[in-house]
Coordinates of C-alpha atoms and ligand atoms in Angstrom, one line a residue:
M1 CA -7.4 18.2 12.8
A2 CA -9.3 18.1 10.0
D3 CA -13.0 16.2 10.4
F4 CA -13.7 11.9 10.3
D5 CA -14.7 12.9 6.9
T6 CA -12.6 15.5 5.4
V7 CA -9.9 13.0 6.2
V8 CA -11.6 9.1 5.0
K9 CA -12.4 11.2 1.6
T10 CA -9.1 12.8 1.3
R11 CA -7.1 9.5 1.5
R12 CA -6.0 8.7 -1.9
S13 CA -3.0 6.7 -2.7
V14 CA -0.5 9.1 -3.4
R15 CA 2.4 8.0 -6.7
Q16 CA 4.9 11.2 -6.0
Y17 CA 6.5 12.2 -2.8
L18 CA 8.2 14.9 -1.9
P19 CA 12.4 13.4 -0.3
T20 CA 11.4 15.2 3.6
P21 CA 11.8 12.9 5.9
V22 CA 9.0 13.1 8.6
P23 CA 10.3 14.0 12.0
R24 CA 10.2 11.0 14.5
D25 CA 7.8 12.6 16.9
V26 CA 5.1 12.8 14.2
M27 CA 5.3 9.3 13.7
T28 CA 5.4 8.4 16.4
K29 CA 1.8 10.5 16.6
V30 CA 0.9 8.3 13.4
L31 CA 1.9 4.7 14.6
D32 CA -0.2 4.9 18.3
A33 CA -3.3 6.4 16.7
A34 CA -3.0 2.8 14.4
Q35 CA -1.9 0.9 17.6
H36 CA -5.5 1.1 18.2
A37 CA -6.5 -0.6 15.4
P38 CA -9.4 -3.5 16.0
S39 CA -8.4 -7.1 15.0
N40 CA -9.4 -10.7 15.8
C41 CA -9.6 -11.2 20.3
N42 CA -6.8 -8.1 20.5
T43 CA -4.7 -10.2 19.3
Q44 CA -2.9 -7.1 17.4
P45 CA -1.2 -9.8 14.8
W46 CA 1.2 -7.2 13.1
Q47 CA 4.6 -6.7 12.8
V48 CA 6.0 -3.2 11.1
H49 CA 9.0 -3.0 10.8
I50 CA 10.2 1.0 9.0
L51 CA 12.6 1.2 6.8
S52 CA 13.8 4.8 6.1
D53 CA 18.1 6.2 4.2
E54 CA 20.3 3.4 3.6
A55 CA 17.8 1.2 5.1
K56 CA 14.6 2.2 2.2
D57 CA 17.3 2.0 -0.4
T58 CA 19.5 -1.1 0.3
F59 CA 15.2 -2.7 -0.1
S60 CA 14.9 -1.0 -2.8
R61 CA 18.3 -2.4 -4.5
L62 CA 17.1 -6.1 -3.0
I63 CA 13.7 -5.2 -5.1
T64 CA 14.8 -4.2 -8.4
A65 CA 17.3 -6.6 -8.8
A66 CA 14.8 -9.7 -8.0
Y67 CA 12.2 -8.2 -10.8
D68 CA 15.4 -7.9 -13.2
A69 CA 15.2 -11.3 -13.1
G70 CA 12.0 -12.1 -12.8
V71 CA 12.4 -13.4 -9.1
D72 CA 9.3 -13.6 -7.1
T73 CA 8.7 -14.6 -3.1
K74 CA 5.8 -14.1 -2.9
D75 CA 4.1 -15.7 1.0
F76 CA 0.1 -14.8 -0.6
S77 CA -0.8 -15.2 -4.6
F78 CA -2.3 -12.4 -6.7
A79 CA -3.7 -12.3 -9.3
V80 CA -6.4 -9.2 -11.2
A81 CA -7.0 -12.6 -13.9
D82 CA -8.3 -14.4 -10.7
Y83 CA -10.8 -11.7 -9.8
D84 CA -14.5 -11.8 -12.0
A85 CA -14.9 -9.3 -15.4
T86 CA -16.4 -6.4 -13.0
Y87 CA -13.1 -7.0 -10.5
K88 CA -10.8 -7.3 -13.8
A89 CA -13.2 -4.1 -15.4
R90 CA -12.4 -2.1 -12.3
A91 CA -8.6 -2.6 -12.3
R92 CA -8.6 -1.8 -15.5
A93 CA -9.7 1.6 -15.2
Q94 CA -7.7 1.7 -12.0
G95 CA -4.5 1.1 -14.5
A96 CA -5.7 3.2 -17.2
A97 CA -6.1 6.5 -15.1
Y98 CA -2.4 6.2 -13.0
Y99 CA -1.6 5.9 -16.6
Q100 CA -3.1 8.8 -17.9
A101 CA -1.7 10.9 -15.1
L102 CA 1.2 9.6 -16.1
G103 CA 0.8 11.1 -20.1
I104 CA 1.8 7.5 -21.5
P105 CA -0.1 6.4 -24.0
R106 CA -2.3 2.4 -23.4
D107 CA 0.1 0.9 -26.5
D108 CA 3.2 1.4 -25.1
T109 CA 4.3 -0.8 -23.0
D110 CA 7.9 0.0 -22.2
R111 CA 6.7 3.3 -20.3
R112 CA 4.2 1.4 -18.2
Q113 CA 7.2 -1.0 -17.5
D114 CA 8.5 2.2 -15.8
G115 CA 5.7 3.2 -14.2
L116 CA 5.1 -0.4 -12.7
R117 CA 8.7 0.0 -11.4
R118 CA 7.9 3.1 -9.7
N119 CA 6.7 0.3 -7.0
L120 CA 10.4 -0.9 -6.4
S121 CA 11.3 2.9 -5.2
F122 CA 9.0 3.3 -2.8
F123 CA 7.1 6.8 -5.2
G124 CA 9.9 8.9 -4.0
A125 CA 8.5 8.3 0.2
P126 CA 11.1 8.3 1.9
H127 CA 10.0 5.9 4.9
V128 CA 8.2 2.5 3.4
A129 CA 6.3 0.7 6.2
L130 CA 6.4 -3.3 5.3
L131 CA 3.5 -5.5 7.2
F132 CA 4.2 -8.5 8.5
A133 CA 2.1 -10.9 10.8
P134 CA 2.8 -14.6 12.0
S135 CA 0.9 -17.2 10.2
V136 CA -1.8 -18.8 11.4
G137 CA -3.6 -21.0 10.3
D138 CA -5.3 -20.5 6.6
N139 CA -4.2 -16.9 7.5
V140 CA -7.5 -14.9 6.4
R141 CA -8.2 -14.0 9.5
V142 CA -5.2 -12.3 10.0
A143 CA -4.9 -10.7 7.0
A144 CA -7.6 -9.2 8.2
D145 CA -6.4 -7.7 10.9
I146 CA -3.5 -6.1 9.3
G147 CA -6.3 -4.8 6.7
M148 CA -8.6 -3.3 9.7
Y149 CA -4.3 -1.8 10.6
A150 CA -3.2 -0.7 7.5
Q151 CA -6.8 1.9 6.7
T152 CA -6.0 2.7 10.4
F153 CA -2.2 4.0 9.3
L154 CA -3.6 5.6 6.6
L155 CA -6.3 7.6 7.5
S156 CA -3.6 8.3 10.6
L157 CA -1.2 9.8 8.4
V158 CA -3.7 12.0 6.3
A159 CA -5.1 13.4 9.5
N160 CA -1.3 14.6 10.2
G161 CA -0.8 16.4 7.1
L162 CA 1.2 12.7 5.2
S163 CA 0.3 10.8 2.7
G164 CA 1.2 6.5 2.1
V165 CA 0.0 3.9 -0.7
P166 CA -0.2 0.4 0.1
Q167 CA 1.5 -1.6 -1.8
T168 CA 1.2 -5.5 -2.2
M169 CA 4.0 -5.6 -5.1
L170 CA 6.2 -5.4 -2.6
G171 CA 4.7 -8.2 -1.1
S172 CA 6.5 -10.4 -4.0
Y173 CA 9.7 -9.5 -2.3
A174 CA 9.0 -11.4 1.6
E175 CA 11.9 -13.7 1.3
Q176 CA 14.3 -10.8 0.8
A177 CA 12.7 -8.7 3.4
R178 CA 13.5 -11.3 5.6
T179 CA 16.5 -11.8 4.8
L180 CA 17.1 -8.2 4.9
L181 CA 15.2 -7.6 8.4
G182 CA 17.3 -11.2 10.4
L183 CA 12.7 -12.3 10.2
P184 CA 12.0 -15.9 10.6
P185 CA 10.0 -17.4 7.8
E186 CA 6.7 -17.9 10.0
M187 CA 6.4 -13.8 9.8
K188 CA 4.2 -13.4 6.2
L189 CA 4.5 -9.4 4.4
L190 CA 1.1 -9.0 4.0
F191 CA 2.6 -5.5 1.8
G192 CA 4.1 -2.2 2.4
I193 CA 2.6 0.9 2.7
S194 CA 5.3 3.8 1.6
F195 CA 4.7 7.2 2.7
G196 CA 6.0 10.9 3.8
Y197 CA 4.9 14.4 2.0
P198 CA 2.6 13.8 -0.9
D199 CA 4.1 16.2 -3.6
T200 CA 0.3 18.2 -4.1
E201 CA 2.0 19.2 -7.5
H202 CA 3.1 15.7 -9.3
P203 CA 0.1 14.4 -11.0
A204 CA 0.4 11.0 -9.6
A205 CA -0.2 12.4 -6.2
R206 CA -3.3 14.3 -7.8
Y207 CA -5.7 12.5 -9.6
N208 CA -8.5 10.6 -7.6
I209 CA -10.3 7.3 -8.9
G210 CA -13.4 7.2 -7.3
R211 CA -15.6 4.3 -6.3
I212 CA -18.8 3.0 -7.1
P213 CA -22.6 3.8 -6.1
L214 CA -24.0 2.5 -2.3
S215 CA -26.2 0.9 -4.2
H216 CA -23.8 -1.4 -5.8
S217 CA -21.7 -2.6 -2.6
I218 CA -25.2 -2.5 0.3
V219 CA -28.1 -4.7 1.0
H220 CA -29.7 -3.2 3.3
H221 CA -32.4 -5.5 5.2
S222 CA -35.2 -5.2 7.7
A223 CA -37.4 -8.1 7.8
L224 CA -36.7 -11.7 6.2
Ligands
FMN301 C1 -3.9 -3.9 -0.5 C2 -3.5 -3.2 -1.1 C3 -2.6 -2.9 -2.1 C4 -2.4 -2.0 -3.2 N1 -1.2 -2.6 -4.0 C5 -1.3 -1.7 -4.4 C6 0.7 -2.2 -5.2 O1 1.6 -2.9 -5.0 N2 0.8 -0.6 -6.1 C7 -0.1 1.0 -5.8 O2 0.6 1.4 -7.1 N3 -1.2 0.3 -5.8 C8 -1.5 0.0 -5.0 N4 -3.1 -0.2 -4.3 C9 -3.6 0.4 -3.8 C10 -4.9 0.8 -5.2 O3 -5.0 0.8 -6.5 C11 -5.5 1.7 -4.6 O4 -6.5 2.1 -3.2 C12 -7.2 1.7 -5.3 O5 -7.1 2.0 -6.6 C13 -8.1 3.2 -4.8 O6 -7.3 4.5 -4.8 P1 -7.2 5.6 -3.9 O7 -6.5 4.7 -2.8 O8 -7.0 6.4 -4.3 O9 -8.6 5.4 -2.7 C14 -3.8 -1.1 -3.4 C15 -4.5 -0.9 -2.3 C16 -4.7 -1.7 -1.5 C17 -6.2 -1.6 -0.3

């Protein structure tokens, strides 16, 4: 078992997978660890729907059709344009690193579209987990709990030789997901996580985006 620092620092959002399914006992082990995530008052509001095989392919077909028709049914807004310049610059750098890994030049908008569309087939992953939560108040606290769950799940994947990629883009198809899974409208879709065995030879599974220095994020106070 890898040590904690190695698990945390080698985790990355892998965007190319092998088709090999994750054995059920390994998946259960990963999910069992993720279930230990903390949550407000231990409410554990996550409802996780894992799609494999035909179910995953059906969802992919539905959301690809919706994307091509310009349909968007997200429960929660997300637009990089809403962020301040500092954050926009980081988002731009992430996009640039991804397209560079795929060998797509800056001005090739068609191939960039293809790069974006890879989200809709889960980057070749054999499984996708859709993370829902009940709507509660302004949903911020519930969303924080889902974030806690998601990171625990992602680290648990890495500790078991797997990888995952969180995908807000899948949250754009909340209605399609609810209809397919027979869920009521009060169950809100935060995002999805595609997961499986990484295709370690593929550049989209290898690049490392890095982080800002600690001093940009952390302020210590010892006496005020
Ligand atoms: C909540 C959340 C949603 C994300 N949505 C997407 C997405 O829709 N598509 C994608 O390719 N990456 C997505 N990412 C991955 C981020 O781009 C990635 O975490 C970030 O660039 C840092 O890279 P790393 O995860 O490899 O360390 C998402 C990450 C998080 C935490």
